[in-house]
CSV table of C-alpha atoms in Angstrom, one decimal:
chain,number,residue,atom,x,y,z
A,149,MET,CA,148.2,181.2,20.9
A,150,SER,CA,150.0,181.8,17.6
A,151,ASP,CA,148.7,180.9,14.1
A,152,ILE,CA,151.4,178.8,12.6
A,153,SER,CA,150.9,177.1,9.2
A,154,PRO,CA,151.8,173.4,9.2
A,155,LYS,CA,153.6,174.1,5.9
A,156,ALA,CA,156.1,176.4,7.7
A,157,GLU,CA,159.4,174.8,8.6
A,158,ILE,CA,160.3,175.7,12.2
A,159,ALA,CA,163.2,174.1,14.0
A,160,PRO,CA,162.4,172.6,17.4
A,161,GLY,CA,164.7,175.0,19.2
A,162,ALA,CA,163.0,178.2,17.9
A,163,LYS,CA,160.9,180.1,20.4
A,164,ILE,CA,157.8,181.8,19.1
A,165,GLY,CA,155.8,184.3,21.1
A,166,LYS,CA,152.0,184.8,21.5
A,167,ASN,CA,149.6,185.9,18.8
A,168,CYS,CA,152.1,185.5,15.9
A,169,LYS,CA,151.0,184.7,12.4
A,170,ILE,CA,153.4,182.5,10.4
A,171,PHE,CA,152.5,181.7,6.8
A,172,PRO,CA,153.3,178.7,4.7
A,173,PHE,CA,156.9,178.1,3.6
A,174,ALA,CA,158.4,180.4,6.2
A,175,TYR,CA,161.8,178.9,7.4
A,176,ILE,CA,162.9,179.5,11.0
A,177,GLU,CA,166.1,177.9,12.4
A,178,ASP,CA,167.2,176.9,15.8
A,179,ASP,CA,168.5,179.5,18.2
A,180,VAL,CA,165.8,182.0,17.2
A,181,VAL,CA,163.6,184.0,19.5
A,182,ILE,CA,160.5,185.8,18.0
A,183,GLY,CA,158.4,188.0,20.3
A,184,ASP,CA,154.6,188.4,20.4
A,185,ASN,CA,152.3,189.7,17.7
A,186,CYS,CA,154.8,189.2,14.8
A,187,ILE,CA,153.7,188.4,11.2
A,188,ILE,CA,156.1,186.2,9.2
A,189,PHE,CA,155.0,186.0,5.5
A,190,PRO,CA,155.7,183.2,3.1
A,191,PHE,CA,159.3,182.5,1.9
A,192,VAL,CA,160.9,184.4,4.8
A,193,SER,CA,164.1,182.9,6.3
A,194,ILE,CA,164.8,183.7,10.0
A,195,CYS,CA,168.2,182.3,10.8
A,196,SER,CA,170.1,181.3,13.9
A,197,GLY,CA,171.1,184.2,16.2
A,198,THR,CA,167.9,186.2,15.7
A,199,ARG,CA,166.4,187.9,18.7
A,200,MET,CA,163.2,189.6,17.5
A,201,GLY,CA,160.9,191.7,19.6
A,202,ASN,CA,157.2,192.3,19.4
A,203,GLY,CA,154.9,193.5,16.6
A,204,ASN,CA,157.3,193.0,13.6
A,205,LYS,CA,156.1,192.3,10.1
A,206,VAL,CA,158.5,190.4,7.8
A,207,HIS,CA,157.5,190.2,4.2
A,208,GLN,CA,158.2,187.7,1.4
A,209,GLY,CA,161.8,186.8,0.5
A,210,THR,CA,163.4,188.6,3.5
A,211,VAL,CA,166.3,186.9,5.3
A,212,ILE,CA,167.0,187.9,8.9
A,213,SER,CA,170.3,187.0,10.6
A,214,ALA,CA,171.9,185.8,7.3
A,215,LEU,CA,175.6,184.8,7.6
A,216,PRO,CA,177.8,187.9,7.4
A,217,GLN,CA,179.3,188.7,4.0
A,218,ASP,CA,182.7,189.3,5.6
A,219,PHE,CA,185.9,187.4,4.7
A,220,GLU,CA,186.8,187.5,8.4
A,221,PHE,CA,183.8,185.4,9.4
A,222,ARG,CA,184.8,182.0,10.8
A,223,GLY,CA,181.4,180.6,11.8
A,224,GLU,CA,181.4,182.1,15.3
A,225,LYS,CA,178.2,182.4,17.3
A,226,THR,CA,176.8,185.9,16.9
A,227,GLU,CA,173.5,187.7,17.0
A,228,CYS,CA,171.0,189.9,15.1
A,229,ILE,CA,168.9,191.9,17.5
A,230,ILE,CA,165.6,193.3,16.2
A,231,GLY,CA,163.4,195.6,18.3
A,232,ASP,CA,159.7,196.2,18.2
A,233,ASN,CA,157.3,197.2,15.4
A,234,ASN,CA,159.6,197.1,12.5
A,235,ILE,CA,158.5,196.5,8.9
A,236,PHE,CA,160.8,194.5,6.6
A,237,ARG,CA,159.4,194.6,3.1
A,238,GLU,CA,160.2,192.1,0.3
A,239,ASN,CA,163.7,190.8,-0.2
A,240,VAL,CA,165.4,192.6,2.6
A,241,VAL,CA,168.6,191.1,4.0
A,242,VAL,CA,170.0,191.7,7.5
A,243,ASN,CA,173.3,190.0,8.3
A,244,ARG,CA,174.3,188.9,11.8
A,245,ALA,CA,177.6,190.0,13.3
A,246,THR,CA,181.0,188.6,12.3
A,247,HIS,CA,182.9,187.8,15.5
A,248,LYS,CA,181.9,185.9,18.7
A,249,GLY,CA,179.7,188.0,21.0
A,250,GLY,CA,179.0,190.6,18.3
A,251,GLN,CA,175.6,192.0,17.4
A,252,THR,CA,173.9,193.6,14.4
A,253,VAL,CA,171.1,195.8,16.0
A,254,ILE,CA,168.0,197.3,14.6
A,255,GLY,CA,165.9,199.3,17.0
A,256,ASN,CA,162.1,200.0,17.0
A,257,ASP,CA,159.6,201.4,14.4
A,258,ASN,CA,162.0,201.2,11.4
A,259,VAL,CA,160.8,200.6,7.8
A,260,LEU,CA,163.1,198.8,5.4
A,261,MET,CA,161.7,198.9,1.9
A,262,GLU,CA,162.1,196.3,-0.8
A,263,GLY,CA,165.7,195.2,-1.4
A,264,ALA,CA,167.3,197.0,1.5
A,265,HIS,CA,170.4,195.4,3.0
A,266,ILE,CA,171.8,195.9,6.5
A,267,SER,CA,175.3,194.4,6.8
A,268,HIS,CA,177.1,192.8,9.8
A,269,ASP,CA,177.7,194.6,13.0
A,270,THR,CA,175.7,197.7,12.0
A,271,LYS,CA,173.7,199.5,14.6
A,272,VAL,CA,170.4,201.2,13.6
A,273,GLY,CA,168.4,203.3,16.0
A,274,ASN,CA,164.6,203.9,16.0
A,275,ARG,CA,162.1,205.3,13.4
A,276,CYS,CA,164.5,205.1,10.4
A,277,VAL,CA,163.4,204.6,6.8
A,278,PHE,CA,165.5,202.7,4.3
A,279,GLY,CA,164.3,203.3,0.7
A,280,TYR,CA,164.2,200.8,-2.1
A,281,GLY,CA,167.5,199.1,-2.8
A,282,THR,CA,169.5,200.9,-0.1
A,283,LYS,CA,172.6,199.1,1.0
A,284,ILE,CA,174.3,199.7,4.4
A,285,ALA,CA,177.8,198.2,4.7
A,286,GLY,CA,179.3,196.6,7.8
A,287,ASP,CA,180.1,198.3,11.1
A,288,CYS,CA,178.0,201.4,10.4
A,289,GLU,CA,176.1,203.5,13.0
A,290,ILE,CA,172.8,205.1,12.2
A,291,GLU,CA,171.0,207.2,14.8
A,292,ASP,CA,167.3,207.8,15.2
A,293,GLY,CA,165.0,209.2,12.6
A,294,VAL,CA,167.3,208.9,9.6
A,295,ILE,CA,165.7,208.8,6.1
A,296,PHE,CA,167.5,207.0,3.3
A,297,SER,CA,166.0,207.6,-0.1
A,298,SER,CA,166.2,204.9,-2.8
A,299,SER,CA,169.4,203.3,-3.9
A,300,VAL,CA,171.7,204.8,-1.3
A,301,ILE,CA,175.0,203.1,-0.5
A,302,GLU,CA,176.6,203.7,2.9
A,303,ASN,CA,180.2,202.5,3.0
A,304,ALA,CA,181.7,200.7,5.9
A,305,LYS,CA,182.4,202.1,9.4
A,306,THR,CA,180.5,205.4,8.7
A,307,ARG,CA,177.9,207.1,10.8
A,308,VAL,CA,174.7,209.0,10.1
A,309,GLY,CA,173.4,211.4,12.7
A,310,LYS,CA,169.9,211.8,14.1
A,311,GLY,CA,167.2,213.3,11.8
A,312,SER,CA,169.3,213.4,8.7
A,313,MET,CA,168.2,212.6,5.1
A,314,ILE,CA,170.3,211.0,2.4
A,315,GLN,CA,169.1,211.8,-1.1
A,316,ALA,CA,168.4,209.1,-3.7
A,317,GLY,CA,171.4,207.5,-5.5
A,318,THR,CA,174.0,208.8,-3.0
A,319,THR,CA,177.1,206.7,-2.2
A,320,PHE,CA,179.1,208.1,0.7
A,321,SER,CA,182.2,207.1,2.7
A,322,HIS,CA,182.2,209.9,5.3
A,323,ASP,CA,180.0,210.6,8.3
A,324,VAL,CA,176.7,212.6,7.9
A,325,PRO,CA,176.1,214.9,10.9
A,326,PRO,CA,172.7,215.2,12.6
A,327,TYR,CA,169.7,217.1,11.2
A,328,ILE,CA,171.1,217.7,7.7
A,329,ILE,CA,170.4,216.8,4.1
A,330,CYS,CA,173.1,214.9,2.3
A,331,THR,CA,172.8,215.5,-1.4
A,332,ASN,CA,173.5,213.0,-4.1
A,333,GLN,CA,176.8,214.8,-4.7
A,334,ARG,CA,177.8,213.7,-1.2
A,335,SER,CA,177.7,217.2,0.1
A,336,TYR,CA,175.9,219.4,2.6
A,337,GLY,CA,172.4,220.4,1.4
A,338,GLY,CA,171.2,222.4,4.3
A,339,VAL,CA,169.4,221.6,7.6
A,340,ASN,CA,166.6,219.0,7.4
A,341,ASN,CA,164.1,221.3,9.0
A,342,HIS,CA,161.0,219.1,8.6
A,343,VAL,CA,162.5,216.1,10.3
A,344,ALA,CA,164.2,218.2,12.9
A,345,ARG,CA,160.8,219.7,13.9
A,346,MET,CA,159.5,216.2,14.2
A,347,HIS,CA,162.3,215.6,16.7
A,348,GLY,CA,161.1,218.5,18.8
A,349,VAL,CA,163.5,221.2,17.5
A,350,ASP,CA,161.8,224.6,17.8
A,351,GLU,CA,162.4,227.5,15.4
A,352,LYS,CA,165.0,229.2,17.6
A,353,THR,CA,167.0,226.1,17.9
A,354,LEU,CA,166.7,225.5,14.2
A,355,SER,CA,168.4,228.8,13.7
A,356,HIS,CA,171.2,227.8,16.1
A,357,ILE,CA,171.7,224.6,14.2
A,358,ALA,CA,171.9,226.4,10.9
A,359,ASN,CA,174.5,228.8,12.3
A,360,ALA,CA,176.5,225.8,13.6
A,361,TYR,CA,176.6,224.2,10.2
A,362,ARG,CA,177.5,227.5,8.5
A,363,LEU,CA,180.7,227.4,10.6
A,364,VAL,CA,181.3,223.7,9.7
A,365,PHE,CA,180.5,223.7,6.0
A,366,HIS,CA,181.0,227.4,4.9
A,367,GLY,CA,183.9,228.4,7.1
A,368,LYS,CA,187.5,228.0,5.9
A,369,THR,CA,188.7,226.0,8.9
A,370,SER,CA,189.0,222.4,9.9
A,371,THR,CA,186.2,220.5,11.5
A,372,PHE,CA,188.1,220.6,14.8
A,373,ASP,CA,188.3,224.4,14.7
A,374,ALA,CA,184.7,224.7,13.6
A,375,VAL,CA,183.6,222.7,16.6
A,376,ASN,CA,185.5,225.1,18.8
A,377,GLN,CA,183.8,228.0,17.1
A,378,ILE,CA,180.4,226.5,17.6
A,379,GLU,CA,181.1,226.2,21.4
A,380,GLU,CA,182.2,229.9,21.4
A,381,GLN,CA,179.5,231.4,19.1
A,382,VAL,CA,176.4,229.3,19.2
A,383,PRO,CA,174.1,229.2,22.2
A,384,ASP,CA,174.3,225.9,24.1
A,385,GLY,CA,171.5,223.4,24.2
A,386,PRO,CA,171.0,219.6,23.9
A,387,PHE,CA,170.8,219.6,20.1
A,388,ILE,CA,173.9,221.7,19.7
A,389,ARG,CA,175.7,219.5,22.2
A,390,HIS,CA,174.7,216.4,20.2
A,391,ILE,CA,176.1,218.0,17.0
A,392,ILE,CA,179.4,218.8,18.8
A,393,GLU,CA,179.7,215.3,20.3
A,394,PHE,CA,179.0,213.7,16.9
A,395,LEU,CA,181.6,215.9,15.1
A,396,ARG,CA,184.2,215.3,17.7
A,397,ALA,CA,183.7,211.5,17.5
A,398,THR,CA,184.2,211.3,13.8
A,399,GLN,CA,187.0,209.0,12.6
A,400,LYS,CA,186.1,208.9,8.9
A,401,GLY,CA,185.7,212.7,8.5
A,402,ILE,CA,182.4,214.3,7.5
A,403,ILE,CA,180.8,214.9,4.1
A,404,SER,CA,182.0,218.0,2.2
A,405,LYS,CA,180.3,221.3,1.3
A,406,GLU,CA,181.5,220.7,-2.2
A,407,GLU,CA,181.2,217.9,-4.7
A,408,LEU,CA,183.8,215.2,-4.1
């Protein structure tokens, strides 16, 4: 049985799971599903379209499934999908999707620190960290294990690959490939060795990844040609294949080796 304060405002159509703790002055609308073992602190707003899993903690001032800040929004029914065991610290905002049937998605075990904002239709993987005041624009894709330092701005329709880290104060408009550090000059700062090891990358594979990115960022060829060189010169493996697939799928281009 959940512990729900009588001072919380919960619409009759909301569905609350087992063993939840909902504090006074929380506001939960109709068409909301909250799983088991969630903690909803005071002054949280959980709006229509939320589908929240188990074990989430939502701190004061946070708004989940807020209306999208998109001029194309026409009031259509959309969703905000939240996985399990996420932490939303104070004053986080997550927008639901813009168009009918669309979804904003946040996976499992993510930490969103104070003032972070995830915009409409963005897809976030698992075990990511969003530092203080980080803002993610609409239609972005963020793979597993990404670390955003404080005050990062990711512009619309860009992607960040698995295990990468974005340094504090960075604003970027191009894709950040997997397992690298993106400097606050929006450029390549080397392989993110520590996080890559946490993803199970051994030392030999780390060397292969570094060689692959030398071809991408220090060669004098296009990204397309660099990918072909990786296939020809770097030993194959799942991590190298993932890098190749990510680079081939880019539509916005990737960050530069030099300051933009």
